[in-house]
Amino acid sequence: MKKLNDFFNDFRGYKKIMHTAGSLIECILYNPNTKKVASFVVDDYEYTYGEGLINRDYDLETLEYIRYNMQIDSEALKHYKIHVLKEITEGAQVEVVRGKKYPIGLRGTVKEIYTYIVPNTYNKVRVQYAILNSGEKINVKNLKLIEC
């Protein structure tokens, strides 16, 4: 079983970007330089402490360090959403790939993103729109990310 120093050597440059809640606690680490993602199950509340579905490669001290001492890095999370998940954010270059209202192949820079709540749906139907620098309001599902 590896110790905390082994974790520091193996995951140099990794930042914590997510921490799930519930009965199974999972922490997700991301390295912005290599764009690699690692996940660790650090606790399982359905079993006694140290048992269950936790990561067995590292000792409990290392898992506690990942869970409690590593803070979520907002810059790394933003980098992850753009480069790994390919989310469309403000300032991104996009291209229209489907739809009828705007010509396919139209390119632009996203100036703003807003969420439209469809009336009479009790706030259950939400649609994200991007406003391009030329003024068009286009559904995000109709856009493809070109570059960040």
PDB file of C-alpha atoms in Angstrom:
ATOM      1  CA  MET A   1       0.000   0.000   0.000  1.00  0.00           C
ATOM      2  CA  LYS A   2       1.387   3.386  -1.013  1.00  0.00           C
ATOM      3  CA  LYS A   3       1.925   6.297   1.379  1.00  0.00           C
ATOM      4  CA  LEU A   4       1.359  10.053   1.114  1.00  0.00           C
ATOM      5  CA  ASN A   5       4.847  10.723  -0.328  1.00  0.00           C
ATOM      6  CA  ASP A   6       4.164   8.206  -3.108  1.00  0.00           C
ATOM      7  CA  PHE A   7       0.936  10.074  -3.900  1.00  0.00           C
ATOM      8  CA  PHE A   8       2.861  13.368  -4.165  1.00  0.00           C
ATOM      9  CA  ASN A   9       5.323  11.746  -6.588  1.00  0.00           C
ATOM     10  CA  ASP A  10       2.677   9.948  -8.680  1.00  0.00           C
ATOM     11  CA  PHE A  11       0.269  12.887  -8.964  1.00  0.00           C
ATOM     12  CA  ARG A  12       2.563  15.879  -9.221  1.00  0.00           C
ATOM     13  CA  GLY A  13       0.725  18.803 -10.830  1.00  0.00           C
ATOM     14  CA  TYR A  14      -2.772  17.375 -10.251  1.00  0.00           C
ATOM     15  CA  LYS A  15      -5.452  19.681  -8.848  1.00  0.00           C
ATOM     16  CA  LYS A  16      -8.719  18.724  -7.158  1.00  0.00           C
ATOM     17  CA  ILE A  17     -11.649  19.786  -9.332  1.00  0.00           C
ATOM     18  CA  MET A  18     -14.638  17.892  -7.897  1.00  0.00           C
ATOM     19  CA  HIS A  19     -15.844  16.361  -4.676  1.00  0.00           C
ATOM     20  CA  THR A  20     -19.043  14.305  -4.827  1.00  0.00           C
ATOM     21  CA  ALA A  21     -21.419  13.916  -1.915  1.00  0.00           C
ATOM     22  CA  GLY A  22     -23.699  11.132  -0.809  1.00  0.00           C
ATOM     23  CA  SER A  23     -22.868   7.771   0.691  1.00  0.00           C
ATOM     24  CA  LEU A  24     -19.938   7.229  -1.693  1.00  0.00           C
ATOM     25  CA  ILE A  25     -17.428  10.110  -1.535  1.00  0.00           C
ATOM     26  CA  GLU A  26     -15.338  10.505  -4.689  1.00  0.00           C
ATOM     27  CA  CYS A  27     -12.685  13.122  -5.426  1.00  0.00           C
ATOM     28  CA  ILE A  28     -11.658  13.884  -8.993  1.00  0.00           C
ATOM     29  CA  LEU A  29      -8.172  15.220  -9.738  1.00  0.00           C
ATOM     30  CA  TYR A  30      -7.068  16.854 -12.994  1.00  0.00           C
ATOM     31  CA  ASN A  31      -3.684  17.794 -14.409  1.00  0.00           C
ATOM     32  CA  PRO A  32      -3.999  20.889 -16.661  1.00  0.00           C
ATOM     33  CA  ASN A  33      -0.618  20.232 -18.321  1.00  0.00           C
ATOM     34  CA  THR A  34      -1.272  16.649 -19.456  1.00  0.00           C
ATOM     35  CA  LYS A  35      -5.111  16.874 -19.465  1.00  0.00           C
ATOM     36  CA  LYS A  36      -5.339  13.603 -17.536  1.00  0.00           C
ATOM     37  CA  VAL A  37      -8.069  12.870 -14.991  1.00  0.00           C
ATOM     38  CA  ALA A  38      -7.849  10.609 -11.926  1.00  0.00           C
ATOM     39  CA  SER A  39     -10.627   9.730  -9.508  1.00  0.00           C
ATOM     40  CA  PHE A  40     -10.366   8.427  -5.970  1.00  0.00           C
ATOM     41  CA  VAL A  41     -13.141   6.914  -3.874  1.00  0.00           C
ATOM     42  CA  VAL A  42     -12.116   8.246  -0.467  1.00  0.00           C
ATOM     43  CA  ASP A  43     -14.987   7.068   1.754  1.00  0.00           C
ATOM     44  CA  ASP A  44     -18.006   4.777   1.675  1.00  0.00           C
ATOM     45  CA  TYR A  45     -20.575   5.529   4.381  1.00  0.00           C
ATOM     46  CA  GLU A  46     -22.368   2.197   3.924  1.00  0.00           C
ATOM     47  CA  TYR A  47     -19.385   0.377   5.453  1.00  0.00           C
ATOM     48  CA  THR A  48     -17.254   0.909   8.533  1.00  0.00           C
ATOM     49  CA  TYR A  49     -14.379   3.372   8.226  1.00  0.00           C
ATOM     50  CA  GLY A  50     -11.619   1.953   6.026  1.00  0.00           C
ATOM     51  CA  GLU A  51     -13.827  -0.691   4.426  1.00  0.00           C
ATOM     52  CA  GLY A  52     -16.099  -0.676   1.394  1.00  0.00           C
ATOM     53  CA  LEU A  53     -15.367   0.610  -2.086  1.00  0.00           C
ATOM     54  CA  ILE A  54     -12.512   2.964  -1.158  1.00  0.00           C
ATOM     55  CA  ASN A  55      -9.326   3.169  -3.217  1.00  0.00           C
ATOM     56  CA  ARG A  56      -7.025   0.386  -1.993  1.00  0.00           C
ATOM     57  CA  ASP A  57      -3.832   1.631  -3.685  1.00  0.00           C
ATOM     58  CA  TYR A  58      -3.155   4.280  -1.027  1.00  0.00           C
ATOM     59  CA  ASP A  59      -3.405   4.246   2.758  1.00  0.00           C
ATOM     60  CA  LEU A  60      -6.144   6.004   4.740  1.00  0.00           C
ATOM     61  CA  GLU A  61      -3.901   8.973   5.561  1.00  0.00           C
ATOM     62  CA  THR A  62      -3.500   9.707   1.848  1.00  0.00           C
ATOM     63  CA  LEU A  63      -7.238   9.375   1.195  1.00  0.00           C
ATOM     64  CA  GLU A  64      -7.969  11.749   4.077  1.00  0.00           C
ATOM     65  CA  TYR A  65      -5.452  14.235   2.637  1.00  0.00           C
ATOM     66  CA  ILE A  66      -7.203  14.107  -0.753  1.00  0.00           C
ATOM     67  CA  ARG A  67     -10.618  14.514   0.836  1.00  0.00           C
ATOM     68  CA  TYR A  68      -9.996  17.190   3.462  1.00  0.00           C
ATOM     69  CA  ASN A  69      -6.763  19.049   2.708  1.00  0.00           C
ATOM     70  CA  MET A  70      -6.843  19.427  -1.082  1.00  0.00           C
ATOM     71  CA  GLN A  71      -9.018  22.415  -1.984  1.00  0.00           C
ATOM     72  CA  ILE A  72     -11.015  22.625  -5.210  1.00  0.00           C
ATOM     73  CA  ASP A  73      -9.027  24.644  -7.753  1.00  0.00           C
ATOM     74  CA  SER A  74     -11.431  26.852  -9.744  1.00  0.00           C
ATOM     75  CA  GLU A  75      -8.897  27.613 -12.504  1.00  0.00           C
ATOM     76  CA  ALA A  76      -8.225  23.901 -13.043  1.00  0.00           C
ATOM     77  CA  LEU A  77     -11.991  23.235 -13.081  1.00  0.00           C
ATOM     78  CA  LYS A  78     -12.494  25.919 -15.727  1.00  0.00           C
ATOM     79  CA  HIS A  79      -9.626  24.457 -17.803  1.00  0.00           C
ATOM     80  CA  TYR A  80     -11.188  20.975 -17.421  1.00  0.00           C
ATOM     81  CA  LYS A  81     -14.615  22.135 -18.597  1.00  0.00           C
ATOM     82  CA  ILE A  82     -13.157  23.836 -21.667  1.00  0.00           C
ATOM     83  CA  HIS A  83     -10.488  21.347 -22.779  1.00  0.00           C
ATOM     84  CA  VAL A  84     -11.872  17.989 -21.647  1.00  0.00           C
ATOM     85  CA  LEU A  85     -15.650  18.435 -21.593  1.00  0.00           C
ATOM     86  CA  LYS A  86     -15.598  20.927 -24.515  1.00  0.00           C
ATOM     87  CA  GLU A  87     -18.163  23.207 -22.871  1.00  0.00           C
ATOM     88  CA  ILE A  88     -18.987  26.457 -24.615  1.00  0.00           C
ATOM     89  CA  THR A  89     -18.092  29.437 -22.440  1.00  0.00           C
ATOM     90  CA  GLU A  90     -17.845  33.191 -22.888  1.00  0.00           C
ATOM     91  CA  GLY A  91     -15.037  34.151 -25.247  1.00  0.00           C
ATOM     92  CA  ALA A  92     -15.049  30.829 -27.135  1.00  0.00           C
ATOM     93  CA  GLN A  93     -14.988  30.626 -30.939  1.00  0.00           C
ATOM     94  CA  VAL A  94     -18.028  28.656 -32.143  1.00  0.00           C
ATOM     95  CA  GLU A  95     -19.636  27.528 -35.384  1.00  0.00           C
ATOM     96  CA  VAL A  96     -23.309  26.786 -36.154  1.00  0.00           C
ATOM     97  CA  VAL A  97     -23.648  23.109 -37.079  1.00  0.00           C
ATOM     98  CA  ARG A  98     -27.441  22.650 -37.180  1.00  0.00           C
ATOM     99  CA  GLY A  99     -30.700  24.537 -37.027  1.00  0.00           C
ATOM    100  CA  LYS A 100     -32.911  26.496 -39.440  1.00  0.00           C
ATOM    101  CA  LYS A 101     -32.839  30.061 -38.200  1.00  0.00           C
ATOM    102  CA  TYR A 102     -29.135  30.800 -38.825  1.00  0.00           C
ATOM    103  CA  PRO A 103     -27.014  29.523 -41.726  1.00  0.00           C
ATOM    104  CA  ILE A 104     -24.901  26.442 -41.020  1.00  0.00           C
ATOM    105  CA  GLY A 105     -21.231  27.398 -40.960  1.00  0.00           C
ATOM    106  CA  LEU A 106     -21.798  30.802 -39.332  1.00  0.00           C
ATOM    107  CA  ARG A 107     -18.876  31.547 -37.000  1.00  0.00           C
ATOM    108  CA  GLY A 108     -18.520  33.945 -34.133  1.00  0.00           C
ATOM    109  CA  THR A 109     -17.281  34.622 -30.646  1.00  0.00           C
ATOM    110  CA  VAL A 110     -19.559  33.986 -27.665  1.00  0.00           C
ATOM    111  CA  LYS A 111     -20.211  37.275 -25.899  1.00  0.00           C
ATOM    112  CA  GLU A 112     -22.657  35.977 -23.274  1.00  0.00           C
ATOM    113  CA  ILE A 113     -24.427  32.780 -22.248  1.00  0.00           C
ATOM    114  CA  TYR A 114     -27.831  32.853 -20.592  1.00  0.00           C
ATOM    115  CA  THR A 115     -30.492  30.330 -19.599  1.00  0.00           C
ATOM    116  CA  TYR A 116     -34.040  30.712 -20.880  1.00  0.00           C
ATOM    117  CA  ILE A 117     -36.790  29.137 -18.767  1.00  0.00           C
ATOM    118  CA  VAL A 118     -39.677  27.976 -20.951  1.00  0.00           C
ATOM    119  CA  PRO A 119     -42.999  29.393 -19.677  1.00  0.00           C
ATOM    120  CA  ASN A 120     -45.658  27.090 -18.174  1.00  0.00           C
ATOM    121  CA  THR A 121     -43.149  24.329 -17.393  1.00  0.00           C
ATOM    122  CA  TYR A 122     -42.776  25.071 -13.667  1.00  0.00           C
ATOM    123  CA  ASN A 123     -39.073  25.918 -14.158  1.00  0.00           C
ATOM    124  CA  LYS A 124     -38.324  22.384 -15.352  1.00  0.00           C
ATOM    125  CA  VAL A 125     -37.386  23.164 -18.967  1.00  0.00           C
ATOM    126  CA  ARG A 126     -34.287  25.310 -19.289  1.00  0.00           C
ATOM    127  CA  VAL A 127     -32.539  26.099 -22.571  1.00  0.00           C
ATOM    128  CA  GLN A 128     -29.070  27.629 -22.792  1.00  0.00           C
ATOM    129  CA  TYR A 129     -28.500  30.303 -25.423  1.00  0.00           C
ATOM    130  CA  ALA A 130     -25.295  31.944 -26.554  1.00  0.00           C
ATOM    131  CA  ILE A 131     -25.211  35.535 -27.772  1.00  0.00           C
ATOM    132  CA  LEU A 132     -22.517  35.943 -30.423  1.00  0.00           C
ATOM    133  CA  ASN A 133     -20.513  39.117 -30.995  1.00  0.00           C
ATOM    134  CA  SER A 134     -22.638  39.842 -34.090  1.00  0.00           C
ATOM    135  CA  GLY A 135     -25.852  39.780 -32.006  1.00  0.00           C
ATOM    136  CA  GLU A 136     -27.344  36.384 -32.894  1.00  0.00           C
ATOM    137  CA  LYS A 137     -28.989  34.392 -30.095  1.00  0.00           C
ATOM    138  CA  ILE A 138     -28.382  30.699 -30.814  1.00  0.00           C
ATOM    139  CA  ASN A 139     -29.214  27.574 -28.826  1.00  0.00           C
ATOM    140  CA  VAL A 140     -25.985  26.090 -27.431  1.00  0.00           C
ATOM    141  CA  LYS A 141     -26.989  22.627 -28.741  1.00  0.00           C
ATOM    142  CA  ASN A 142     -26.732  24.005 -32.280  1.00  0.00           C
ATOM    143  CA  LEU A 143     -23.139  25.184 -31.816  1.00  0.00           C
ATOM    144  CA  LYS A 144     -19.783  23.456 -32.029  1.00  0.00           C
ATOM    145  CA  LEU A 145     -16.694  24.662 -30.177  1.00  0.00           C
ATOM    146  CA  ILE A 146     -13.846  25.640 -32.538  1.00  0.00           C
ATOM    147  CA  GLU A 147     -11.317  27.011 -30.065  1.00  0.00           C
ATOM    148  CA  CYS A 148     -11.280  28.442 -26.576  1.00  0.00           C
TER     149      CYS A 148
END
